Short mmCIF file of C-alpha atoms in Angstrom, two decimals:
data_model
loop_
_atom_site.label_atom_id
_atom_site.label_comp_id
_atom_site.label_asym_id
_atom_site.label_seq_id
_atom_site.Cartn_x
_atom_site.Cartn_y
_atom_site.Cartn_z
CA ALA A 243 -0.02 -0.03 -0.04
CA GLN A 244 1.15 3.56 -0.67
CA SER A 245 2.45 5.44 2.31
CA VAL A 246 4.02 8.76 3.18
CA SER A 247 6.64 9.32 5.82
CA GLN A 248 7.60 12.59 7.44
CA HIS A 249 10.87 12.21 9.32
CA ASN A 250 10.50 14.86 11.93
CA HIS A 251 7.59 14.81 14.44
CA HIS A 252 8.52 18.07 16.18
CA VAL A 253 10.89 20.74 15.08
CA ILE A 254 11.86 23.65 17.18
CA LEU A 255 13.58 26.65 15.62
CA SER A 256 14.45 30.18 16.43
CA GLU A 257 13.21 33.08 14.14
CA ALA A 258 15.42 33.57 11.04
CA ALA A 259 16.61 29.90 11.11
CA SER A 260 16.33 27.93 7.94
CA LEU A 261 13.72 25.16 7.68
CA GLU A 262 13.76 21.84 5.96
CA LEU A 263 11.05 19.27 6.57
CA GLY A 264 11.51 15.83 5.05
CA CYS A 265 8.84 13.79 3.26
CA ASN A 266 9.16 10.46 1.52
CA TYR A 267 6.54 8.48 -0.32
CA SER A 268 6.35 4.86 -1.34
CA TYR A 269 4.96 4.45 -4.79
CA GLY A 270 6.79 3.90 -8.05
CA GLY A 271 4.22 5.48 -10.43
CA THR A 272 3.21 9.03 -11.20
CA VAL A 273 2.01 11.08 -8.31
CA ASN A 274 0.76 14.49 -7.44
CA LEU A 275 2.45 16.02 -4.34
CA PHE A 276 1.21 18.49 -1.74
CA TRP A 277 2.10 20.30 1.45
CA TYR A 278 -0.66 21.35 3.69
CA VAL A 279 -0.33 23.51 6.76
CA GLN A 280 -2.63 23.86 9.78
CA TYR A 281 -2.13 26.96 11.95
CA PRO A 282 -3.31 26.77 15.53
CA GLY A 283 -7.10 26.84 15.65
CA GLN A 284 -7.44 26.95 11.86
CA HIS A 285 -8.27 24.67 9.00
CA LEU A 286 -5.98 22.69 6.83
CA GLN A 287 -4.93 24.80 3.97
CA LEU A 288 -2.79 24.19 0.89
CA LEU A 289 0.83 25.52 1.10
CA LEU A 290 1.99 24.31 -2.31
CA LYS A 291 1.61 21.58 -4.91
CA TYR A 292 3.54 19.75 -7.58
CA PHE A 293 1.90 18.06 -10.62
CA SER A 294 4.67 18.09 -13.22
CA GLY A 295 7.38 20.31 -14.81
CA ASP A 296 9.97 22.19 -12.78
CA PRO A 297 10.58 20.10 -9.59
CA LEU A 298 11.18 23.22 -7.58
CA VAL A 299 7.78 24.60 -6.64
CA LYS A 300 7.08 27.78 -4.83
CA GLY A 301 4.17 28.18 -2.47
CA ILE A 302 2.67 30.84 -0.25
CA LYS A 303 4.48 32.75 2.47
CA GLY A 304 7.93 32.15 1.13
CA PHE A 305 7.81 28.26 1.23
CA GLU A 306 9.12 26.03 -1.54
CA ALA A 307 9.63 22.39 -2.06
CA GLU A 308 11.70 20.21 -4.34
CA PHE A 309 10.57 16.98 -5.87
CA ILE A 310 13.40 14.56 -6.28
CA LYS A 311 11.94 11.54 -8.15
CA SER A 312 14.86 9.23 -7.71
CA LYS A 313 14.56 9.61 -3.97
CA PHE A 314 10.75 9.54 -3.78
CA SER A 315 11.13 12.78 -1.83
CA PHE A 316 9.29 16.09 -1.62
CA ASN A 317 11.08 18.17 1.03
CA LEU A 318 9.67 21.53 2.25
CA ARG A 319 12.05 24.43 2.77
CA LYS A 320 12.01 28.07 3.88
CA PRO A 321 15.25 30.11 4.19
CA SER A 322 14.12 32.19 7.16
CA VAL A 323 11.24 31.27 9.51
CA GLN A 324 9.03 33.59 11.41
CA TRP A 325 7.08 33.07 14.58
CA SER A 326 3.83 33.00 12.53
CA ASP A 327 5.08 29.89 10.84
CA THR A 328 4.41 27.95 14.00
CA ALA A 329 1.96 25.22 12.85
CA GLU A 330 1.58 21.63 11.85
CA TYR A 331 2.71 20.65 8.38
CA PHE A 332 1.42 17.68 6.39
CA CYS A 333 2.92 16.19 3.24
CA ALA A 334 0.36 14.45 1.08
CA VAL A 335 0.37 12.29 -2.12
CA ASN A 336 -2.28 11.60 -4.71
CA VAL A 337 -1.75 8.73 -7.05
CA TYR A 338 -2.48 9.57 -10.75
CA ASN A 339 -5.82 8.29 -11.92
CA GLN A 340 -6.77 6.70 -8.67
CA GLY A 341 -9.41 9.16 -7.63
CA GLY A 342 -8.95 12.22 -5.50
CA LYS A 343 -7.60 10.50 -2.37
CA LEU A 344 -4.88 12.25 -0.57
CA ILE A 345 -2.50 10.05 1.45
CA PHE A 346 -1.09 12.09 4.30
CA GLY A 347 2.07 11.72 6.32
CA GLN A 348 1.68 11.88 10.02
CA GLY A 349 2.62 15.55 10.22
CA THR A 350 5.40 17.68 11.59
CA GLU A 351 4.74 20.20 14.31
CA LEU A 352 6.95 23.26 13.93
CA SER A 353 7.50 25.65 16.83
CA VAL A 354 9.33 28.86 16.16
CA LYS A 355 10.68 30.68 19.10
CA PRO A 356 10.66 34.50 18.86
CA GLU B 210 -16.45 32.91 -0.56
CA ALA B 211 -17.77 30.74 2.29
CA GLY B 212 -15.67 27.76 3.13
CA VAL B 213 -16.69 24.19 4.05
CA ALA B 214 -18.98 24.12 7.02
CA GLN B 215 -19.16 21.35 9.42
CA SER B 216 -21.25 20.61 12.51
CA PRO B 217 -21.12 19.94 15.34
CA ARG B 218 -17.58 21.13 16.17
CA TYR B 219 -17.34 18.84 19.21
CA LYS B 220 -19.17 15.65 20.26
CA ILE B 221 -18.73 13.40 23.30
CA ILE B 222 -20.56 10.04 23.36
CA GLU B 223 -20.34 6.75 25.05
CA LYS B 224 -19.26 3.54 23.41
CA ARG B 225 -22.06 1.79 21.49
CA GLN B 226 -23.98 5.06 20.93
CA SER B 227 -24.67 6.51 17.54
CA VAL B 228 -23.47 9.82 16.16
CA ALA B 229 -23.86 11.82 12.99
CA PHE B 230 -21.80 14.58 11.43
CA TRP B 231 -22.89 17.15 8.86
CA CYS B 232 -20.96 18.85 6.05
CA ASN B 233 -21.87 21.54 3.63
CA PRO B 234 -19.28 22.00 0.91
CA ILE B 235 -18.28 25.12 -0.94
CA SER B 236 -21.12 26.11 -3.37
CA GLY B 237 -20.64 24.43 -6.75
CA HIS B 238 -18.12 21.79 -5.63
CA ALA B 239 -19.01 18.54 -7.15
CA THR B 240 -16.53 16.42 -5.08
CA LEU B 241 -16.77 15.84 -1.42
CA TYR B 242 -14.52 13.80 0.88
CA TRP B 243 -14.66 12.66 4.54
CA TYR B 244 -11.44 12.07 6.25
CA GLN B 245 -10.63 10.63 9.73
CA GLN B 246 -7.73 12.10 11.67
CA ILE B 247 -6.62 10.27 14.72
CA LEU B 248 -4.46 12.15 17.26
CA GLY B 249 -0.84 12.02 16.17
CA GLN B 250 -1.62 10.88 12.63
CA GLY B 251 -2.45 12.51 9.26
CA PRO B 252 -6.00 12.50 7.90
CA LYS B 253 -7.07 9.17 6.21
CA LEU B 254 -9.76 9.16 3.56
CA LEU B 255 -12.94 7.34 4.45
CA ILE B 256 -15.14 8.12 1.46
CA GLN B 257 -15.13 10.30 -1.70
CA PHE B 258 -18.31 11.42 -3.43
CA GLN B 259 -18.71 12.81 -6.87
CA ASN B 260 -22.08 14.58 -6.89
CA ASN B 261 -24.20 12.06 -5.08
CA GLY B 262 -22.33 8.92 -6.31
CA VAL B 263 -19.57 7.24 -4.41
CA VAL B 264 -16.04 7.26 -6.02
CA ASP B 265 -14.03 5.59 -3.28
CA ASP B 266 -15.19 4.01 -0.01
CA SER B 267 -12.51 1.38 0.28
CA GLN B 268 -11.34 2.57 3.66
CA LEU B 269 -14.83 3.06 5.20
CA PRO B 270 -15.55 0.50 7.97
CA LYS B 271 -18.93 -0.30 6.48
CA ASP B 272 -20.01 -2.47 9.45
CA ARG B 273 -20.40 0.70 11.49
CA PHE B 274 -19.85 3.77 9.24
CA SER B 275 -22.22 5.10 6.60
CA ALA B 276 -22.29 8.20 4.58
CA GLU B 277 -24.67 9.74 2.16
CA ARG B 278 -24.84 12.84 -0.03
CA LEU B 279 -28.34 13.21 -1.11
CA LYS B 280 -28.96 15.82 -3.93
CA GLY B 281 -25.18 16.07 -4.46
CA VAL B 282 -24.66 19.02 -1.93
CA ASP B 283 -24.67 18.35 1.83
CA SER B 284 -23.41 15.15 3.29
CA THR B 285 -23.82 13.29 6.54
CA LEU B 286 -21.42 10.69 8.05
CA LYS B 287 -22.84 8.34 10.68
CA ILE B 288 -21.27 5.90 13.10
CA GLN B 289 -23.44 3.23 14.63
CA PRO B 290 -22.35 1.82 17.08
CA ALA B 291 -19.23 3.91 18.07
CA LYS B 292 -16.12 2.23 19.43
CA LEU B 293 -13.44 3.75 21.57
CA GLU B 294 -10.97 3.77 18.62
CA ASP B 295 -13.33 6.06 16.61
CA SER B 296 -12.31 8.97 18.79
CA ALA B 297 -10.74 11.32 16.15
CA VAL B 298 -11.32 14.47 14.16
CA TYR B 299 -13.69 13.97 11.24
CA LEU B 300 -12.74 16.34 8.36
CA CYS B 301 -14.87 17.21 5.48
CA ALA B 302 -13.23 18.58 2.26
CA SER B 303 -14.55 19.71 -1.12
CA SER B 304 -13.19 20.44 -4.58
CA LEU B 305 -14.75 21.56 -7.80
CA VAL B 306 -13.74 18.29 -9.46
CA TRP B 307 -11.12 15.82 -8.54
CA GLY B 308 -9.54 14.85 -11.93
CA LEU B 309 -8.21 17.53 -14.27
CA ALA B 310 -6.57 17.17 -17.63
CA GLY B 311 -3.28 15.51 -17.60
CA GLY B 312 -3.87 13.68 -14.20
CA GLN B 313 -3.65 16.73 -12.18
CA MET B 314 -5.89 17.08 -9.21
CA ASP B 315 -8.01 20.05 -8.06
CA GLU B 316 -7.31 21.64 -4.72
CA GLN B 317 -9.30 20.32 -1.80
CA PHE B 318 -10.56 22.79 0.64
CA PHE B 319 -10.94 21.54 4.25
CA GLY B 320 -13.51 22.38 6.92
CA PRO B 321 -12.78 22.95 10.59
CA GLY B 322 -13.58 19.32 11.47
CA THR B 323 -15.74 17.61 14.17
CA ARG B 324 -13.82 16.36 17.21
CA LEU B 325 -15.40 13.07 18.47
CA THR B 326 -14.61 11.63 21.85
CA VAL B 327 -15.91 8.19 22.61
CA LEU B 328 -15.90 7.26 26.25
#
């Protein structure tokens, strides 16, 4: 069965530090890739997505992610985090032509210290 | 535009009782999803509707869970009878469609969820 693995359960950073959250998936075929974010007390919302083309995708609020097909990875990055980035981050995969199902990782909680 | 609405926001029941959740998707969205999110895990799809037809219910525990989307708009998810392990947040999401040209996928918009505690 397809699965998504996020390596870090809880990350604590100081403001202005750089961020990289790991995401790996297990499926050999074509996939759509997503990062969702859930700020405290808010809904899950889309941060960025990759369908095809340039493997480096940019999202909202200065986030970007790089798809490395050979490593089955889709890591999320931000060069300089802010206190307002404190949230839970979920990586998700959708398998081509298998419906709209999103397969989520277990999430990474990011705490940014001011 | 208004987002995905869900009610109730919180529900506490005892095991073996029944419970129902309601979802109103974004206007015009043909596709509706129910996900279950257990504490410490990512959401897991329970069922996907396209209008009022079921696209995928492979992970729905059909002996106790049921869902319907009459008239292709609102949806209800029911659990009968509830078990302790059903304690979770139940998320509803909607999208205009789910399949786009070239295999791409339309964005899913999530509601606030219903937090269910089974005692």
